[in-house]
XYZ file of C-alpha atoms in Angstrom:
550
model
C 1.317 35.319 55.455
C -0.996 32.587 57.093
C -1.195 33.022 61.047
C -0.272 29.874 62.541
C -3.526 29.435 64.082
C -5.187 29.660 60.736
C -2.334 26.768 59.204
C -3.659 24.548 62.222
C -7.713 24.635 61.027
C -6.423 23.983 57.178
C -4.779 21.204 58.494
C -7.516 19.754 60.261
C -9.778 20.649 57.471
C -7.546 18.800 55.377
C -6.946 15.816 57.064
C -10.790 15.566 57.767
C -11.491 16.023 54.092
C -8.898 12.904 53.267
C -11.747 11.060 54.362
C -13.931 12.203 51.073
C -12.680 11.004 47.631
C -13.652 14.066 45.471
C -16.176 13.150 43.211
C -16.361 13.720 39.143
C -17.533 17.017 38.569
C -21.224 18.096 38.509
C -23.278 19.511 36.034
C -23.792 22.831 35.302
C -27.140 22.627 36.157
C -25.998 22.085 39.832
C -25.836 24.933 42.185
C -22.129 26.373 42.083
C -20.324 27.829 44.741
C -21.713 31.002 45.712
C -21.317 33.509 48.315
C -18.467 35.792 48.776
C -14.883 35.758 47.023
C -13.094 35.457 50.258
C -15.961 32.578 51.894
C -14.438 30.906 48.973
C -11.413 30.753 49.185
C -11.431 29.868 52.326
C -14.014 26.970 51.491
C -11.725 25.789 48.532
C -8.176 25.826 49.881
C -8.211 23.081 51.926
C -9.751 20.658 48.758
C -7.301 22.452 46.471
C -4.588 20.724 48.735
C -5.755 17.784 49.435
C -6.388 17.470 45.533
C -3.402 17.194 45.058
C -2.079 15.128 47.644
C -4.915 12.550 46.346
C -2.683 12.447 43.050
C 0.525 10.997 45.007
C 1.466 7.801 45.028
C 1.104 5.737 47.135
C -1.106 7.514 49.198
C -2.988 9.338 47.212
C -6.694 8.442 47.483
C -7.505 9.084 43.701
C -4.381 6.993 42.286
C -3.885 3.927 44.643
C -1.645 2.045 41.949
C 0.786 4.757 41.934
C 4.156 4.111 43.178
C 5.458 6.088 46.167
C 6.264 10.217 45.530
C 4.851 10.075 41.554
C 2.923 12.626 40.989
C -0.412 11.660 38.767
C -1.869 14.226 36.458
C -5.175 13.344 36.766
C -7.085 9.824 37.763
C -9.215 10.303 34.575
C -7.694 7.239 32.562
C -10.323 7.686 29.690
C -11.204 10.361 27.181
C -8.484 11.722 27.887
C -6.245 9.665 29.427
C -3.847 11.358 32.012
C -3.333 8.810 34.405
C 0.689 8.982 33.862
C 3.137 11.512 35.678
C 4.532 14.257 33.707
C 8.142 15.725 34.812
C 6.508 19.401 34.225
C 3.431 18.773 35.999
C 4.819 17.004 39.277
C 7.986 19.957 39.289
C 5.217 22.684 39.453
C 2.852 20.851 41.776
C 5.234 20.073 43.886
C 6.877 23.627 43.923
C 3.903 24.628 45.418
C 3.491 21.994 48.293
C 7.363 23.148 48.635
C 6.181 26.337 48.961
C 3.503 25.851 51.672
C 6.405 23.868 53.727
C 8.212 26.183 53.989
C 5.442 28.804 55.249
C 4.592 26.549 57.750
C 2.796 23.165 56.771
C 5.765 20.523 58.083
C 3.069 17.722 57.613
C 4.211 17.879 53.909
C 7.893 16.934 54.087
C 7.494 12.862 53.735
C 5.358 13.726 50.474
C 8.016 16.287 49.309
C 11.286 13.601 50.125
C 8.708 10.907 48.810
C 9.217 12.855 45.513
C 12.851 13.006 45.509
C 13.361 9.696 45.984
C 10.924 8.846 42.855
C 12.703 11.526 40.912
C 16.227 9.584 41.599
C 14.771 7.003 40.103
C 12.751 8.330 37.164
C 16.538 10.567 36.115
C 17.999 6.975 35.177
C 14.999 5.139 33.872
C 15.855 4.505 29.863
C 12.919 5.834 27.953
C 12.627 7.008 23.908
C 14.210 10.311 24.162
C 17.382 8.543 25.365
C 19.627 7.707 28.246
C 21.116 9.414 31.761
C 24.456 8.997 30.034
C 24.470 11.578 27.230
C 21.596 13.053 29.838
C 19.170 13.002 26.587
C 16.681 10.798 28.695
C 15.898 13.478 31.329
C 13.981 15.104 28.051
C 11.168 12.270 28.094
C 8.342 13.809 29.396
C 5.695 11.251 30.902
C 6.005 7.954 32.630
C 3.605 5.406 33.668
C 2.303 5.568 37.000
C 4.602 2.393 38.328
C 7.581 4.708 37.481
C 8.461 2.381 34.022
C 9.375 4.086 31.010
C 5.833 5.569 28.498
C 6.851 3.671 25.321
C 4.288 5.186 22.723
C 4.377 8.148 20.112
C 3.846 11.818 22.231
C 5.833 15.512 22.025
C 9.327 14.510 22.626
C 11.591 15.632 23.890
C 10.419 18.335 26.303
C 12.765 20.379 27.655
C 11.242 22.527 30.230
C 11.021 19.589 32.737
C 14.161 19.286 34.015
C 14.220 23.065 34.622
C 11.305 23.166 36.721
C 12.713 19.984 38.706
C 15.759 21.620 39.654
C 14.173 24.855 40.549
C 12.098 22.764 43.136
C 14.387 20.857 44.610
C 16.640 23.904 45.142
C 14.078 25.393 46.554
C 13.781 22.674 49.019
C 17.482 22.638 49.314
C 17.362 25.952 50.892
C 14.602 25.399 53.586
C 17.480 22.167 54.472
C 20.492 24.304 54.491
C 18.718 27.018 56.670
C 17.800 24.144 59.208
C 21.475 22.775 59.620
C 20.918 19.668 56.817
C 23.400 20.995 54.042
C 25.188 17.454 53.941
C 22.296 16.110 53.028
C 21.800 18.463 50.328
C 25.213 17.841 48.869
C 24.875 14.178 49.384
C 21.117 13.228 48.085
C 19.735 16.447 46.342
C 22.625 17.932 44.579
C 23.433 14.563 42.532
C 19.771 14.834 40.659
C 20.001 18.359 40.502
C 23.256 18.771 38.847
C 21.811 16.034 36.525
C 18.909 18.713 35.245
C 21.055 21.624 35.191
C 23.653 20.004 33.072
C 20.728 18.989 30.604
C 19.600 22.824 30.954
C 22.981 23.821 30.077
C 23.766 21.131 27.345
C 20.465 21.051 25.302
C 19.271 24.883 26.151
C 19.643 25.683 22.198
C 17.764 22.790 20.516
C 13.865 22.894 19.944
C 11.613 20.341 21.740
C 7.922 20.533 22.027
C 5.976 23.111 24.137
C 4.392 22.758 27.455
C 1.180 22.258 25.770
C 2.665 19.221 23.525
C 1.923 20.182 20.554
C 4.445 22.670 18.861
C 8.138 21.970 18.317
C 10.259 24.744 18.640
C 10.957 26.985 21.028
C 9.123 27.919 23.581
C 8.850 31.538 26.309
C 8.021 29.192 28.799
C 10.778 26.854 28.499
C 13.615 29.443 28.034
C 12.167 31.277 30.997
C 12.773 27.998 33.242
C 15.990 27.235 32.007
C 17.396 30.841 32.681
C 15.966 30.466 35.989
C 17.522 27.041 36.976
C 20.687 27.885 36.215
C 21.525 31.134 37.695
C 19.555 29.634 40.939
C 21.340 26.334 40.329
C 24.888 28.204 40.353
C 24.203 29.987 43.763
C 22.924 26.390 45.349
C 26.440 25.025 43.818
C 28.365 27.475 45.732
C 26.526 27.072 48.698
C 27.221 23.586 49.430
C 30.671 23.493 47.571
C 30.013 22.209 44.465
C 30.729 24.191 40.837
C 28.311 24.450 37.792
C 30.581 25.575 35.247
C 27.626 25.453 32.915
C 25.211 27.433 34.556
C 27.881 30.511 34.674
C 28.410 29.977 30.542
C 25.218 29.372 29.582
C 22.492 31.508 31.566
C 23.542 34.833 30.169
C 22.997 33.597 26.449
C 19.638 31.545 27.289
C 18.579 35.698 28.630
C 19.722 36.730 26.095
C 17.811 34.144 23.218
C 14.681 34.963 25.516
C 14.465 38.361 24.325
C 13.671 36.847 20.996
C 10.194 36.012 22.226
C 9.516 39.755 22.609
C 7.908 40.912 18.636
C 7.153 44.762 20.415
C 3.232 44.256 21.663
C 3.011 41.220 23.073
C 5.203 37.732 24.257
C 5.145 35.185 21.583
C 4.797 31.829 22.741
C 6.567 29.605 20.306
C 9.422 30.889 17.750
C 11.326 28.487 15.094
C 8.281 26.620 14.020
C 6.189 28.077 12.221
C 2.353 26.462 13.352
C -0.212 28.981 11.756
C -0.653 30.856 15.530
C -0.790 34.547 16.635
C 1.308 33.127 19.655
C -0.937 34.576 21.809
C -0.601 32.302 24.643
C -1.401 31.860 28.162
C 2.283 30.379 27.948
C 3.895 34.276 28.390
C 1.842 34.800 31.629
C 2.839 31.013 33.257
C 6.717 32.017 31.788
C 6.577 34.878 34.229
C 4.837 33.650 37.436
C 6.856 30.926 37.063
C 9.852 32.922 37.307
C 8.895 35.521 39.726
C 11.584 37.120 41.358
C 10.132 39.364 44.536
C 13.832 41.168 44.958
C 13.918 42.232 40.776
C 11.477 44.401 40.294
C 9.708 45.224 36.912
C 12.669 44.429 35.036
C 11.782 43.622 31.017
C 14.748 41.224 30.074
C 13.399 38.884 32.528
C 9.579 38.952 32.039
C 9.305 39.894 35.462
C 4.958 40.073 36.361
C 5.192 43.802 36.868
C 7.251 44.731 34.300
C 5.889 46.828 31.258
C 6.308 43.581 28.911
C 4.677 41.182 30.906
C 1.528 44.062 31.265
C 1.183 44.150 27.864
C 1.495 40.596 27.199
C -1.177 40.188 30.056
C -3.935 42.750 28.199
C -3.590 40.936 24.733
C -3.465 37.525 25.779
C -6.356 38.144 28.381
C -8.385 40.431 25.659
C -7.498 37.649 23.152
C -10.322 35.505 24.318
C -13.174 38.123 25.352
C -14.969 37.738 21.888
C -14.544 33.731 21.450
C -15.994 32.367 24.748
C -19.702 32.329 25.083
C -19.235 33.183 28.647
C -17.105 36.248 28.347
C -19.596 37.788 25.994
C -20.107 41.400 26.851
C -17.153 41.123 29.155
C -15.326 44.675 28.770
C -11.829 45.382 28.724
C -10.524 45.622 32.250
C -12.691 43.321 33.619
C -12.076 40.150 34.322
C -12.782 36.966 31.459
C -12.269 32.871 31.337
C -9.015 32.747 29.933
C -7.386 29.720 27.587
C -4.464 28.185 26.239
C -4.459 30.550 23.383
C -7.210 31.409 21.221
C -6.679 28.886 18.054
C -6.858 26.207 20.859
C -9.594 23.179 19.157
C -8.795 20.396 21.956
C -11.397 19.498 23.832
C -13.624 21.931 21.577
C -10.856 24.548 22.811
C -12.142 25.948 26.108
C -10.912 27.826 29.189
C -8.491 26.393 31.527
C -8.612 26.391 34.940
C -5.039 27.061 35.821
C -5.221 29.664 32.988
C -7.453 31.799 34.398
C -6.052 31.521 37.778
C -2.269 32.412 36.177
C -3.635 35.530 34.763
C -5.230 36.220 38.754
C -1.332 35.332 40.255
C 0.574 37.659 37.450
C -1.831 40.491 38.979
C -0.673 39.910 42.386
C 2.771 38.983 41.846
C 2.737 42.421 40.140
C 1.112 44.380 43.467
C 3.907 42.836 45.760
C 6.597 43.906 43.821
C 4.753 47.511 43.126
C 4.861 47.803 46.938
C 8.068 46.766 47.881
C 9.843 49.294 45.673
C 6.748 51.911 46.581
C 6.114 52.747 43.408
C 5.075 51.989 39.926
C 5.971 53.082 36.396
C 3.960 53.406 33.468
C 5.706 52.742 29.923
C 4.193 53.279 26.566
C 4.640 49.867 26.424
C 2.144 48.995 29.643
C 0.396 51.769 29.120
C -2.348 50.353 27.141
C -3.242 47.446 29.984
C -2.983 50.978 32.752
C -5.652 52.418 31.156
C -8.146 49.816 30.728
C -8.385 50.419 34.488
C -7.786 54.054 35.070
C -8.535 55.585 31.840
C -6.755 58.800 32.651
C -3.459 57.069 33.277
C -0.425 58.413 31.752
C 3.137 57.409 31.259
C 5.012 58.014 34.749
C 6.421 57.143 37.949
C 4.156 57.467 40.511
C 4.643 56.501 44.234
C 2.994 54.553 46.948
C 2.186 57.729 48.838
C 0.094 59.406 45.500
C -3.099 58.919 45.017
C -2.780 57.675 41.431
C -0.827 54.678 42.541
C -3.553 53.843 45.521
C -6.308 53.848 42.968
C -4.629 51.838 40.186
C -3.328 49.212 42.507
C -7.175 49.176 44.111
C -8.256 48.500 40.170
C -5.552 46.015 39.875
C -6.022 44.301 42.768
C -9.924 43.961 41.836
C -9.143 42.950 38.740
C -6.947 40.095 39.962
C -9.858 39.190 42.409
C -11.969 39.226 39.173
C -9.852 36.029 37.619
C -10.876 34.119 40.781
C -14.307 34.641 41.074
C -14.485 33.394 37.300
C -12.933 30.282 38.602
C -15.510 30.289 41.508
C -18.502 30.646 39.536
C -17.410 27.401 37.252
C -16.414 25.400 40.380
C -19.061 23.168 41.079
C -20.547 22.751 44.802
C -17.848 20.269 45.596
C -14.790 22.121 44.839
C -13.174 19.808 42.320
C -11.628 21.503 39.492
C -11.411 19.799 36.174
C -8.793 20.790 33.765
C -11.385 23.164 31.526
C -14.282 24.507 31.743
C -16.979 25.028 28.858
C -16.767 28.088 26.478
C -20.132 28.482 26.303
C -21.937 27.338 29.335
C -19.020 26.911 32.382
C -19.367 23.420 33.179
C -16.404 21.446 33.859
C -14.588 19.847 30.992
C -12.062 17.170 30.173
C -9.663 15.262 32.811
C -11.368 15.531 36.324
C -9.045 16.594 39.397
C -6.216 17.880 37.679
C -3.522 18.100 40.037
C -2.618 21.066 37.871
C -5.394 23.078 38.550
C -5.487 22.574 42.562
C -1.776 23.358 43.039
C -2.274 26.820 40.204
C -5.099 27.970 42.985
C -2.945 26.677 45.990
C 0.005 29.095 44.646
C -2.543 32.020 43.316
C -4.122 32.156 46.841
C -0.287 32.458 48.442
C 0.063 35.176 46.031
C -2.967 36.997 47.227
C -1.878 36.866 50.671
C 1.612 37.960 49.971
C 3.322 34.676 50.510
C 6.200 34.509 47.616
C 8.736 32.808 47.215
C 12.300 33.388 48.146
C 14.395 35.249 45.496
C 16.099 33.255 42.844
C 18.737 35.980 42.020
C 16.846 37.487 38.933
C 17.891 41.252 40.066
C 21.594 40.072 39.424
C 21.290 37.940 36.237
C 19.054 40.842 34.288
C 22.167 42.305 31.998
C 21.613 41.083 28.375
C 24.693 40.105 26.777
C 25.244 42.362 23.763
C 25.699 39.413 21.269
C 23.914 36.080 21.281
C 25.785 32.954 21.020
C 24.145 29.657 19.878
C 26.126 27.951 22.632
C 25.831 25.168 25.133
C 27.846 23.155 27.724
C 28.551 19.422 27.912
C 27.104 17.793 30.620
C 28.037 15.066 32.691
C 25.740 12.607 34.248
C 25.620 10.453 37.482
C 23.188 7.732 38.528
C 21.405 9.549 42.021
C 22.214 8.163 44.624
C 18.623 8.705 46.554
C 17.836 5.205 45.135
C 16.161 4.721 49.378
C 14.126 7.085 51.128
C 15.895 10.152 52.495
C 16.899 9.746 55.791
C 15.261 11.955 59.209
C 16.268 15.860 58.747
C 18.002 16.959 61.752
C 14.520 19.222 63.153
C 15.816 23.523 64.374
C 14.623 24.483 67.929
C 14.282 27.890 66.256
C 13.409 29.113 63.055
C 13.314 32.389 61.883
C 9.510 34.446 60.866
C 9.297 36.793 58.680
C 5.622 38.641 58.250
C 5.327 40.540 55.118
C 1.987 42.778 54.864
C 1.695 45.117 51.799
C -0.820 47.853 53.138
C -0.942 51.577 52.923
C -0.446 53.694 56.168
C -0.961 57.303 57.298
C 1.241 58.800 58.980
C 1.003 57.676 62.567
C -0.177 54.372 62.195
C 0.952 51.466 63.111
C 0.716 47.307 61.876
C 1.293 44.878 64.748
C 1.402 41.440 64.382
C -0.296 38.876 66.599
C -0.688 35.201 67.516
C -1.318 32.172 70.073
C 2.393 31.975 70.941
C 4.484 34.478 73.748
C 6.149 35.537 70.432
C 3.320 37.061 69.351
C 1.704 37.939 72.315
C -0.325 35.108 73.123
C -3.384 37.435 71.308
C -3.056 40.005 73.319
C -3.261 43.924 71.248
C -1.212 45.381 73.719
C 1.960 42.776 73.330
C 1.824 42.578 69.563
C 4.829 42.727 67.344
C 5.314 46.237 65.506
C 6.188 45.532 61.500
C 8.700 48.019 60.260
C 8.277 49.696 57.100
């Protein structure tokens, strides 16, 4: 968790660096960052953020034509041109600004309601995949920055965007509820999320093109999101007295069409359209970060990051692009590599991806926390293969937190995660703009500059790293695979929102309740305390620290 001292210097660091428009980045000849992994970090975190918030309108220093809470892809408006805002992109950037709220950074509420109040408007905006009234529209997947309808040929529909939309505004939702605002929920959130879960529960079953635009059929990725939003969606319902009639239908048969994606090795990324592939596919490991329970453990039929599928999947996607990158040559298994979209990949001249390599990185550490919150970690026949490219002499088994096995495999793991970053280090140039690729053969930064994609995948790997996650979404109770799959769905209905103004002031709690989460290993007798700059914590001092509880 980030000390609230340490939240106050990012702040100021970030609010100093809204001065400085990032620029285009360097060439490789430049110096890169250097130094060490955690100097880093540290130096990139607060340009990460304000990366993104330079690609919101109207604010945003990158994308002044923008209109008010849209997020922009990228400013880069030629070759290529992503200066629109995609319903996928903006869900998962803004999921992680969500996420930083809630851990502490309040200075990012009037960008987060900013994007609500766009959203509202964007859920009725006619477009080419249809209407709000048959709820086909919420499918289109880019708009123009001004918030008007994108009226050219592209991948439509797309249906993983309204999935990710209502995860993130349930997600807000719950930081609202937990401060005394649950009227406003029902009132101003709930009307655009019911909207996206009744698409989710309506359109689940038909094929649509992939996150990467290019394949239609169905895609991991997209399944993953949808089971998510509606068994999340559901609880939210309840909580502020509202029903979702198709989230309790339709969420056990979208589980159970997601074990589909499973062929016995690996995850394949795209099924019912047949496009010459392996399906090896950085999609599999951005399915299951993206629906990272920390309360279900390593369970299988949900892809959870620690779970013996999503190991496997992680070994032969990652190993999938060791031979095929000039800069992974002589890169052995178990160590780190620049990782891709998936290895067939030609666009751009088919290179690594920032927020590729950095999803492998957050998998790793998304699988550590959950290792160490059960206290232990089993090895499968079906994982074993990615165990033993770092600890040859691993063996199928349960081993626990207190054995030395599991201390020296989760030491390899966690370097190995490390590893993923410091790739994405040494192809940052010196002034921490990331790019959406990076060159195969030499490392310099390729294709759309300051991808808002790319900052908010190293915001939300670094949060991993320091064991912030996310609050549970209810995974460990919606794991049981029904034992027939039905091609079903559920007819939506569909509502205009009604935050067509900006929200109005949250009522603001006196209190709020802490938690610190620390995954370390202890002998016995030892002790964690927690300390900080408030009486809480002990105003600093060792002796009136806060003891953690195992």
């Amino acid at each position: 968790m980030l000390t609230l001292p340490f939240l106050a210097h990012l702040i100021a660091a970030t609010n100093f660096l809204a001065q400085i428009p990032l620029a285009t980045p360097v060439n490789l000849l430049q110096e890169r960052v250097a130094g060490p992994l955690d100097d880093f970090i540290a130096f990139e975190t607060p340009i990460a953020l304000q990366g993104v918030l330079n690609n919101i309108g109207s604010a945003g220093r990158q994308i002044a034509s923008a209109a008010s809470g849209l997020v922009v892809a990228s400013p880069s408006k030629t070759d290529p041109n992503y200066f629109y805002t995609w319903t996928r992109d903006s869900a998962l950037t803004i999921t992680a600004l969500i996420d930083a709220f809630i851990s502490g950074d309040t200075s990012l509420q009037s960008v987060i309601e900013d994007y609500i109040y766009a959203q509202a408007k964007l859920q009725a905006v006619p477009n080419r995949s249809g209407g709000l009234s048959d709820g086909a529209g919420l499918g289109e997947p880019k708009y123009e920055v001004d918030g008007t309808q994108f009226v050219e040929d592209w991948g439509r529909p797309q249906r993983d965007g309204p999935a990710l939309r209502a995860t993130a505004l349930i997600s807000y939702s719950r930081s609202l509820i937990a401060s005394g605002n649950a009227g406003l929920v029902n009132s101003t959130l709930w009307p655009i999320i019911s909207n996206d879960l009744n698409y989710v529960g309506q359109y689940w079953n038909q094929t649509g093109f992939d996150l990467w635009e290019e394949v239609d059929g169905s895609s991991f990725f997209t399944t993953a999101v949808q089971h998510r939003a509606l068994v999340e969606g559901n609880t939210l319902a309840g909580e502020v007295g509202q029903t979702c009639p198709g989230c309790v239908s339709q969420a056990p048969q979208i589980l159970c069409f997601l074990q589909s994606y499973w062929n016995g090795d690996y995850i394949l990324a795209n099924i019912n359209g047949n496009n010459g592939r392996t399906s090896k596919d950085v999609n599999g490991i951005l399915g299951s970060i993206h629906t990272f329970d920390p309360s279900a453990g390593c369970d299988d039929s949900t892809f959870q990051p620690c779970s013996p599928r999503a190991l496997a999947n992680h070994k032969i996607v990652t190993d999938s692009f060791r031979s095929i990158y000039g800069i992974n040559n002589g890169v052995a298994a178990g160590s780190a590599v620049a990782v891709g979209r998936y290895p067939e990949d030609v666009y751009i001249g088919g290179n690594p991806w920032y927020l590729a390599t950095l999803a492998a990185a957050e998998q790793l550490y998304d699988a550590l926390y959950q290792w160490n919150r059960q206290g232990a970690m089993t090895i499968t026949d079906t994982s074993l293969d990615f165990f033993q490219d770092l600890f040859p002499s691993a063996t199928p088994g349960t081993y626990t937190s207190s054995t030395e096995p599991y201390t020296t495999i989760t030491q390899a793991i966690k370097a190995y995660a490390d590893g993923f970053l410091s790739i994405v280090q040494n192809y940052t140039p010196p002034d921490g703009s990331l790019a959406e690729q990076f060159s195969r053969n030499e490392g310099s930064p390729a294709s759309a500059v300051n991808l808002t994609w790319s900052y908010a995948s190293f915001l939300t790997a670094i949060a991993r790293r320091n064991g912030q996650v996310p609050a549970s979404w209810g995974g460990a109770s919606a794991n049981t695979v029904p034992a027939t799959c039905s091609a079903t769905s559920a007819q939506g209905t569909y509502s205009t929102p009604t935050a067509t103004t900006p929200l109005p002031p949250c009522a603001t709690a006196s209190t709020v309740a802490v938690t610190f989460n620390v995954a370390v290993n202890t002998e016995l007798g030892e002790t964690i305390l927690v300390a900080g700059s408030i009486p809480q914590l002990g105003n600093w001092e060792p002796s009136s620290a806060v003891e953690l509880s195992a």
